mmCIF file of C-alpha atoms in Angstrom:
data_model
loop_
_atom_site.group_PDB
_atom_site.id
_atom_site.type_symbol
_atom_site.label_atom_id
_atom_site.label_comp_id
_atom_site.label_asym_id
_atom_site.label_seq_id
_atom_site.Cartn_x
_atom_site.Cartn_y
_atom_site.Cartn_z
ATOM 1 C CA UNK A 199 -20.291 -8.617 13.038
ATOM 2 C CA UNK A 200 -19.695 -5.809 15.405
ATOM 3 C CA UNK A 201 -16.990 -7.871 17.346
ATOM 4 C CA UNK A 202 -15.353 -8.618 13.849
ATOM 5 C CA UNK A 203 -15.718 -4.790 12.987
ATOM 6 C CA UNK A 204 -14.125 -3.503 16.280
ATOM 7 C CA UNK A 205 -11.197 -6.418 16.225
ATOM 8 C CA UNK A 206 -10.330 -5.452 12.513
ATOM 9 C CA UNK A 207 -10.375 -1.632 13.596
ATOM 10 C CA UNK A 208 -7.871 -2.558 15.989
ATOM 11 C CA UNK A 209 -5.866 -4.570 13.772
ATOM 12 C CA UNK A 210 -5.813 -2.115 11.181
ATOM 13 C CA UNK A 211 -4.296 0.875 13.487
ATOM 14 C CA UNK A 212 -1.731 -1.773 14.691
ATOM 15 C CA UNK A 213 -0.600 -2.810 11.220
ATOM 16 C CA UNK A 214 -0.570 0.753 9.686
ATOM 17 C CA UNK A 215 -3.193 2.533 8.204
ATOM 18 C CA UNK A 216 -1.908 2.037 4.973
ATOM 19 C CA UNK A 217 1.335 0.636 3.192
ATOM 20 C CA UNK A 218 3.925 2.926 5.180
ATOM 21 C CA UNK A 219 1.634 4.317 8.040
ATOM 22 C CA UNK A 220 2.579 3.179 11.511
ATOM 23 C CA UNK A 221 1.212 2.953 15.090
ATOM 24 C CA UNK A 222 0.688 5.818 16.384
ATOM 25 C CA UNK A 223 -2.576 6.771 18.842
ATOM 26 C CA UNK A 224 -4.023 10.370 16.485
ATOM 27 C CA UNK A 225 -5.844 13.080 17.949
ATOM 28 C CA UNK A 226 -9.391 12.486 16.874
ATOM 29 C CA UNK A 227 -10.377 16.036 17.095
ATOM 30 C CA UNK A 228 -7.866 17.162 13.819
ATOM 31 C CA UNK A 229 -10.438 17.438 10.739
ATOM 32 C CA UNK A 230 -8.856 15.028 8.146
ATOM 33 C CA UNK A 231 -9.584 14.990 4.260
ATOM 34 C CA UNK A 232 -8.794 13.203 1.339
ATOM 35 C CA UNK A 233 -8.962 14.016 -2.246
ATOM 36 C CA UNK A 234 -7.416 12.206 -5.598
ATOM 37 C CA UNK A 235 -5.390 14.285 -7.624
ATOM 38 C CA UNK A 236 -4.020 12.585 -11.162
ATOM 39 C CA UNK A 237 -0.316 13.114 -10.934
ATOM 40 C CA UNK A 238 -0.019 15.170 -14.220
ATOM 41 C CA UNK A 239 -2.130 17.778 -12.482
ATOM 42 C CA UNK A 240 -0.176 18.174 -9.330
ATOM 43 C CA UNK A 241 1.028 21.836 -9.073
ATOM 44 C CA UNK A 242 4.793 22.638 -7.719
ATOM 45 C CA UNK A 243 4.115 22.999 -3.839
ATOM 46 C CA UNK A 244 2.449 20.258 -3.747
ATOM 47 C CA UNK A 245 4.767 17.966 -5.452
ATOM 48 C CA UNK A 246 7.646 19.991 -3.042
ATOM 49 C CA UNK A 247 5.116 18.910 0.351
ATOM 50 C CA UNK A 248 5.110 15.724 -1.025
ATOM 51 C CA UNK A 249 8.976 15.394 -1.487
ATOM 52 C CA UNK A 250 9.569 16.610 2.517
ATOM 53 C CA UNK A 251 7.096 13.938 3.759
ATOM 54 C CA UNK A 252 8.680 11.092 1.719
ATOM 55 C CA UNK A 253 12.491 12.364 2.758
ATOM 56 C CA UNK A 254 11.481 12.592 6.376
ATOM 57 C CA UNK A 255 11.229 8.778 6.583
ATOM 58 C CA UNK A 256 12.897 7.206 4.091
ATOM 59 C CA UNK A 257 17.112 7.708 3.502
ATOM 60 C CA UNK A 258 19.477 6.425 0.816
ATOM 61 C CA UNK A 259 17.057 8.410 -2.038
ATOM 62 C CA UNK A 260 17.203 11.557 -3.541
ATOM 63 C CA UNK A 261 14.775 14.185 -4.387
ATOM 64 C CA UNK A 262 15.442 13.383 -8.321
ATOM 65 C CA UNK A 263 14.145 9.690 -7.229
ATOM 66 C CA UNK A 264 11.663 10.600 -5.781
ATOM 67 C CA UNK A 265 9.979 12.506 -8.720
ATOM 68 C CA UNK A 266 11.105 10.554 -11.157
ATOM 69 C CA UNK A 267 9.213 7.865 -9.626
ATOM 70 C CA UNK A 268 6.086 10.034 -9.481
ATOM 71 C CA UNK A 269 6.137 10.222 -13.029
ATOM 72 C CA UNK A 270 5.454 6.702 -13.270
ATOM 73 C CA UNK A 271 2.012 6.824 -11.107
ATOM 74 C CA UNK A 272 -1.288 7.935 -12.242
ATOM 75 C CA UNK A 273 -2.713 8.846 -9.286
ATOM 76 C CA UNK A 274 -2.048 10.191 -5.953
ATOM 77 C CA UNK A 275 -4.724 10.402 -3.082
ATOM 78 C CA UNK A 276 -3.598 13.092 -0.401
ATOM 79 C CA UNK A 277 -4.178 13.359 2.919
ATOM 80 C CA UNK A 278 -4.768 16.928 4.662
ATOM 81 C CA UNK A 279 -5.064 17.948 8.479
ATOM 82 C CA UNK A 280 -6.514 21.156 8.785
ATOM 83 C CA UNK A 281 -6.186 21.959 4.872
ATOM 84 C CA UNK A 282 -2.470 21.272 5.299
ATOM 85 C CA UNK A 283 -0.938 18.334 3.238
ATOM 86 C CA UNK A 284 0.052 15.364 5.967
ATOM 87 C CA UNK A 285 0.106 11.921 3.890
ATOM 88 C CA UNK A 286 0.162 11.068 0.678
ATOM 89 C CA UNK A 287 -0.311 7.210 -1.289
ATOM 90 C CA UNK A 288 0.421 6.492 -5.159
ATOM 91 C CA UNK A 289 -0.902 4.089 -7.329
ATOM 92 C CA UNK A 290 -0.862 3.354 -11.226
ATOM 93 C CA UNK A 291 -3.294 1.254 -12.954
ATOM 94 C CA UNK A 292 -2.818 -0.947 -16.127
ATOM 95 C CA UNK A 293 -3.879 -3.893 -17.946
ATOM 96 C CA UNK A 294 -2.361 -7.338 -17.830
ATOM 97 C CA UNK A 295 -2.896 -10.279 -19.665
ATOM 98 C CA UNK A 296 -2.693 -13.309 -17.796
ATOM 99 C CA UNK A 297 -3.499 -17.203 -18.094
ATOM 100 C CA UNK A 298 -5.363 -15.994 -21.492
ATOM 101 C CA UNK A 299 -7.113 -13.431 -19.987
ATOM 102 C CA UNK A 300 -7.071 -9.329 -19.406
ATOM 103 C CA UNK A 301 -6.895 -8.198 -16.042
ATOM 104 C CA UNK A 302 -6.423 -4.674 -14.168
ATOM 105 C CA UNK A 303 -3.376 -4.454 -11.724
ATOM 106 C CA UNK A 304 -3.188 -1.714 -9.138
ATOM 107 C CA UNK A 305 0.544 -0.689 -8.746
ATOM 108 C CA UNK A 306 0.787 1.079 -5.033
ATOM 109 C CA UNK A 307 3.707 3.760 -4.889
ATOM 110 C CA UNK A 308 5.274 5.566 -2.470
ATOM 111 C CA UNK A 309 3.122 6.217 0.929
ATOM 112 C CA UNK A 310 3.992 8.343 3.762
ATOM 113 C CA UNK A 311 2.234 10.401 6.615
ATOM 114 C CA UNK A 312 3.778 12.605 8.830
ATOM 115 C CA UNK A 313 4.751 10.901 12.281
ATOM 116 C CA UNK A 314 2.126 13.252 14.676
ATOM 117 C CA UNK A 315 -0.523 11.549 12.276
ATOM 118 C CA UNK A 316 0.399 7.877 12.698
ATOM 119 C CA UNK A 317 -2.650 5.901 13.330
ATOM 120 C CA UNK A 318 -5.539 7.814 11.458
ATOM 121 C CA UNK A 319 -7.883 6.063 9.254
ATOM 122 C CA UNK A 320 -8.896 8.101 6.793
ATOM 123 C CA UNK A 321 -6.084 7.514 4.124
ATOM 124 C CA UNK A 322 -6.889 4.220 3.978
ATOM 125 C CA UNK A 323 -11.098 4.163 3.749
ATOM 126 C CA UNK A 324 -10.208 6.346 1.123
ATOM 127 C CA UNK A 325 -7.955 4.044 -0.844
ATOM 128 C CA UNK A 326 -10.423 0.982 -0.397
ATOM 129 C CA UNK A 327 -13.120 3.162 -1.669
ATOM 130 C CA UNK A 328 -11.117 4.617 -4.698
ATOM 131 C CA UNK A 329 -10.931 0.378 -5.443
ATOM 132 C CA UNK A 330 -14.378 0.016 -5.676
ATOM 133 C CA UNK A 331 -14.499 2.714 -7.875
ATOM 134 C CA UNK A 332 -11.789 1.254 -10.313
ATOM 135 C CA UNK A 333 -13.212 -1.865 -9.840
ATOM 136 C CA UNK A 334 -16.800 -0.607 -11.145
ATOM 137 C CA UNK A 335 -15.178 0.693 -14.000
ATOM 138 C CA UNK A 336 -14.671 -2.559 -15.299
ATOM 139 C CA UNK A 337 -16.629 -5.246 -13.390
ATOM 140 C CA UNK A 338 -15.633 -7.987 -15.103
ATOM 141 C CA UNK A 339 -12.035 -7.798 -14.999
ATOM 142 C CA UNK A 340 -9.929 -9.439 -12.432
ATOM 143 C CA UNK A 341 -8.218 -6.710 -10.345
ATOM 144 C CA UNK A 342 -5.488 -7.758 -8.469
ATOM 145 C CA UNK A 343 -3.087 -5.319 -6.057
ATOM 146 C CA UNK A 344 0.644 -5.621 -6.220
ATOM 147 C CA UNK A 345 2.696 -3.801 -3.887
ATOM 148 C CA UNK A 346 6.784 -4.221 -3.195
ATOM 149 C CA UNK A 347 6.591 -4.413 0.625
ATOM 150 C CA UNK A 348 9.743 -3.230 2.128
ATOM 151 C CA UNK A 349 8.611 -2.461 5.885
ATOM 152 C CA UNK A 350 6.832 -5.266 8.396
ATOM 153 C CA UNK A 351 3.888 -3.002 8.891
ATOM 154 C CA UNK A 352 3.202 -2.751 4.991
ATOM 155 C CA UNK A 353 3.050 -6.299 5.021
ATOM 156 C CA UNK A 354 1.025 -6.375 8.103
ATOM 157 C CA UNK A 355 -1.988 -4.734 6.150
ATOM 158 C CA UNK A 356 -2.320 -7.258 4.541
ATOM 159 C CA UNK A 357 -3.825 -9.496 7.203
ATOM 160 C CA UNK A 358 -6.381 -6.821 7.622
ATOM 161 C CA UNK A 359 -6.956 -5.916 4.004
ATOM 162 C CA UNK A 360 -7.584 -9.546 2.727
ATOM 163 C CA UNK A 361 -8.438 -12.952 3.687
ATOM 164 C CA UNK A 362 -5.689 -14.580 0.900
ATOM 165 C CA UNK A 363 -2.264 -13.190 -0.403
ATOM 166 C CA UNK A 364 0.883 -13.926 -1.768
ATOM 167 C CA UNK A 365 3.157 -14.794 0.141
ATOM 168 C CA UNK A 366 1.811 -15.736 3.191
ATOM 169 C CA UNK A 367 3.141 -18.408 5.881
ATOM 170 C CA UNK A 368 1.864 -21.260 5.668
ATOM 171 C CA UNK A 369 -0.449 -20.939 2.813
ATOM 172 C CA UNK A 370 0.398 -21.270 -0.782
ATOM 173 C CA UNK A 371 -1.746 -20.150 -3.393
ATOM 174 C CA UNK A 372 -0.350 -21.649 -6.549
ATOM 175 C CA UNK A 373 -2.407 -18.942 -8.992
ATOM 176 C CA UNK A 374 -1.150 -15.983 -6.859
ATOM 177 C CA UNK A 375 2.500 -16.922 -6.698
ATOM 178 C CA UNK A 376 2.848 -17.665 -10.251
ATOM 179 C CA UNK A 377 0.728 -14.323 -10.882
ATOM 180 C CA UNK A 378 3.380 -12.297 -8.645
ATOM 181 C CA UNK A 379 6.586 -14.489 -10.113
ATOM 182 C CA UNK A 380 5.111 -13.512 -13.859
ATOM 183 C CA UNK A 381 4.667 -9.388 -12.844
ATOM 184 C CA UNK A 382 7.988 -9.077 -10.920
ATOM 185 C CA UNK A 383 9.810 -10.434 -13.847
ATOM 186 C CA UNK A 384 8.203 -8.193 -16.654
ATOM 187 C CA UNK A 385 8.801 -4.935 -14.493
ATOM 188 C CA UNK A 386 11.678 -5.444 -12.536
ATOM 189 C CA UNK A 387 13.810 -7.991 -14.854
ATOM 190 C CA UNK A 388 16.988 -7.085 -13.834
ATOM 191 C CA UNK A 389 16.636 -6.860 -10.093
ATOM 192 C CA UNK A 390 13.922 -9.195 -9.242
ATOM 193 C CA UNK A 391 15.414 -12.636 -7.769
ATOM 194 C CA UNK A 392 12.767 -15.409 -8.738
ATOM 195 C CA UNK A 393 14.202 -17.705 -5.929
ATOM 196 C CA UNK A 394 13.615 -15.550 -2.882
ATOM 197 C CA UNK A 395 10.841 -13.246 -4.369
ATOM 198 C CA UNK A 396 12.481 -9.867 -3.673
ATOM 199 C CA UNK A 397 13.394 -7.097 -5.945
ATOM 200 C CA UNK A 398 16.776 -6.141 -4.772
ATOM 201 C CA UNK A 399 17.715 -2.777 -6.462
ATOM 202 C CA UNK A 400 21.393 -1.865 -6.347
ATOM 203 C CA UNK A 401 22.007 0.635 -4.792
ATOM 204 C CA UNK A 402 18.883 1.168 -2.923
ATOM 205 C CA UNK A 403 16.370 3.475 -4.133
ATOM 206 C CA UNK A 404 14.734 4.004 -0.797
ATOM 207 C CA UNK A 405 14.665 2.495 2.593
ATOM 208 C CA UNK A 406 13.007 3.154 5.879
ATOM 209 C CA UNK A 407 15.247 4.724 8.274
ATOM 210 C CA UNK A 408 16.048 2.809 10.742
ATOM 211 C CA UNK A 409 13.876 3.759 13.838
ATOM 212 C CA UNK A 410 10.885 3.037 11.158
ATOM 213 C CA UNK A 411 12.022 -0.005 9.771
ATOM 214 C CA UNK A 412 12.611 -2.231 12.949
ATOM 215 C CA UNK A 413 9.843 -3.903 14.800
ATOM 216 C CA UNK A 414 9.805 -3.205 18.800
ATOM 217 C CA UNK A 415 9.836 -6.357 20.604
ATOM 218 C CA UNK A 416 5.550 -6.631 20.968
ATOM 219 C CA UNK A 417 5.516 -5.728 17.552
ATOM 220 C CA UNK A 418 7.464 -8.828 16.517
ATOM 221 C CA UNK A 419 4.776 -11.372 18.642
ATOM 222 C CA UNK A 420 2.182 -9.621 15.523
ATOM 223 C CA UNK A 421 0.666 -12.076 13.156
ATOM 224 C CA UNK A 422 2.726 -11.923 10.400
ATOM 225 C CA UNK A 423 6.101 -9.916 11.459
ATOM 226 C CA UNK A 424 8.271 -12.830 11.994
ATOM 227 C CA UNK A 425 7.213 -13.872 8.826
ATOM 228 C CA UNK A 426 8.083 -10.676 6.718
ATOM 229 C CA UNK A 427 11.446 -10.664 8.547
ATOM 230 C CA UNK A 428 12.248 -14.217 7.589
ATOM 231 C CA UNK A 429 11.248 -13.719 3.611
ATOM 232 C CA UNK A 430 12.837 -10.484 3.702
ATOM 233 C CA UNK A 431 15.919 -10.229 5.740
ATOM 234 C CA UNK A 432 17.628 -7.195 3.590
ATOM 235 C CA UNK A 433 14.306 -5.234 4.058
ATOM 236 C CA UNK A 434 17.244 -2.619 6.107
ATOM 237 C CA UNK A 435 18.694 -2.229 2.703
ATOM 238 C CA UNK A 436 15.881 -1.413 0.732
ATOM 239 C CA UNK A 437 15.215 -5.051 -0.321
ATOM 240 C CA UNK A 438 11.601 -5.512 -1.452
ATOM 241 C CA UNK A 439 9.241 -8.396 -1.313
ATOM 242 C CA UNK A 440 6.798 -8.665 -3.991
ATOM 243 C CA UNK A 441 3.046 -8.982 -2.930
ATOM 244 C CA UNK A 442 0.278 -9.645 -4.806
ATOM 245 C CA UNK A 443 -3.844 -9.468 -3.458
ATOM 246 C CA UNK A 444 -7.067 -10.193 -5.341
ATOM 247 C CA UNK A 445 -9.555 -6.889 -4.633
ATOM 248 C CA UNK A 446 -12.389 -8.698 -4.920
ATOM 249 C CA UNK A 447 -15.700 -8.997 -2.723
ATOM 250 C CA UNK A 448 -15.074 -12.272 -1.756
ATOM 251 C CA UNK A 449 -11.334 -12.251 -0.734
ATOM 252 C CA UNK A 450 -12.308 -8.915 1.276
ATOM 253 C CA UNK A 451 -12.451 -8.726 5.202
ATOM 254 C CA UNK A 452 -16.026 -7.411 6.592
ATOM 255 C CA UNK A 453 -14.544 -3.688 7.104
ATOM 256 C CA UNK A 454 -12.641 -3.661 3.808
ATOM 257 C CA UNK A 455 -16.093 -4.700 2.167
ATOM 258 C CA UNK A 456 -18.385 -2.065 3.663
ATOM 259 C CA UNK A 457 -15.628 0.692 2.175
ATOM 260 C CA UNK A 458 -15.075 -1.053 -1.153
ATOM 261 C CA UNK A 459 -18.780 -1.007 -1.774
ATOM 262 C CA UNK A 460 -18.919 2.377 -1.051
ATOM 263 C CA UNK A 461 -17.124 3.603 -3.751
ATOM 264 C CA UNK A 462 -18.941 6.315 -5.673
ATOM 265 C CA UNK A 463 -19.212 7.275 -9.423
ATOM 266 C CA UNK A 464 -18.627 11.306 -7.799
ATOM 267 C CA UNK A 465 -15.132 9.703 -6.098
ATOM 268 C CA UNK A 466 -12.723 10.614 -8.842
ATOM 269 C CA UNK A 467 -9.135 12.001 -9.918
ATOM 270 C CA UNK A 468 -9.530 15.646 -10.289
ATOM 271 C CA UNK A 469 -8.914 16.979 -13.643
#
């Protein structure tokens, strides 16, 4: 368990440490913190901090998009250094209905952290634990994660956060697909493409600049890179692929499970 522990902690810096982190080796000595904050609460720096880390890495966007698209997320768990803002991740929450049943869908948003802070962990222990805490508020819903991966690291995650997702080579899960074909269509109708499984907006609405969007060459010998770059060839243009992930105990990796259960009734969006 140990060996698994310390091979996933590895994994999980190489991947990202979240959807939009990237490789980077961090300073452990820098005193990191996270907090959620419900979006409607955010006060005007912060929202302006948040709009400089998201414009240093991504290019064909805007500002406007940017907070237009915050106004469509419930939640936003930030990252400080040092009480100064460093990282950021987005999510919404809503109900589904699906195969005749409800279920809970985490939407993630935009993520960034600033390049000297590549590689930390705490952004993401504090996102798995915020999905035990959703999770406990209803236990007996499904709840699933869908993300629109447009960077190889994003999809990298993956390997570490779960043991099954859609798409993944090699493996089809029939339930998955058809769950990530039906959610693509009802909130992207117009530029979602069923056949390839991207959303394709036109004209982009955010893309990785270049020197973050390209694997190096011992990047592209990573579990799953080849892949992403295969399923999602436009992913320079700001071509998406649509993910889905069950966040459930069972489908959870050993270090994803000991932070999922440790999500606490105190661990909550500030008011």
């Amino acid at each position: 368990m140990r060996h698994d522990r310390a091979r996933e902690g590895r994994d999980a810096r190489r991947a990202g440490s979240l959807p939009g982190e990237q490789n980077h080796r961090v300073n452990e000595s820098v005193d990191y913190t996270c907090h959620i904050v419900s979006c409607a609460a955010l006060d005007d720096q912060t929202r302006r901090a948040m709009c400089e880390l998201y414009l240093s890495s991504y290019e064909a966007t805007t500002p406007e998009l940017f907070h237009a698209d915050l106004l469509g997320k419930d939640e936003v768990l930030l990252l400080h250094a040092s009480a100064r803002l460093v990282g950021f991740t987005t999510l919404r929450v809503f109900d589904e209905r699906w195969q005749g049943l409800d279920i809970r869908v985490v939407y993630s948003g935009d993520t960034v952290v600033e390049r000297a802070h590549w590689g930390q962990q705490s952004l993401s222990q504090h996102w798995i634990r915020r999905m035990g805490q959703i999770k406990r508020q209803h236990p007996d819903k499904r709840l699933v994660w869908l993300l629109l991966v447009k960077g190889h690291r994003t999809y990298r995650y993956l390997h570490v956060f779960a043991r099954t997702f859609h798409p993944r080579e090699a493996v089809h899960d029939g339930d998955l697909a058809a769950l990530a074909d039906h959610l693509a269509r009802q909130h992207w109708p117009v530029d979602y493409h069923p056949a390839s499984g991207l959303v394709e907006f036109v004209p982009s609405r955010g893309q990785l600049k270049q020197d973050l969007a390209d694997p190096r060459s011992d990047e592209l010998l990573r579990p799953g890179v080849a892949y992403f770059l295969q399923r999602n060839p436009g992913f320079r243009h700001g071509h998406e692929l649509v993910c889905v992930c069950d966040v459930e105990e069972a489908n959870m990796k050993p270090m994803t499970l000991r932070l999922f259960r440790q999500g606490l009734d105190v661990y909550r969006p500030e008011s």
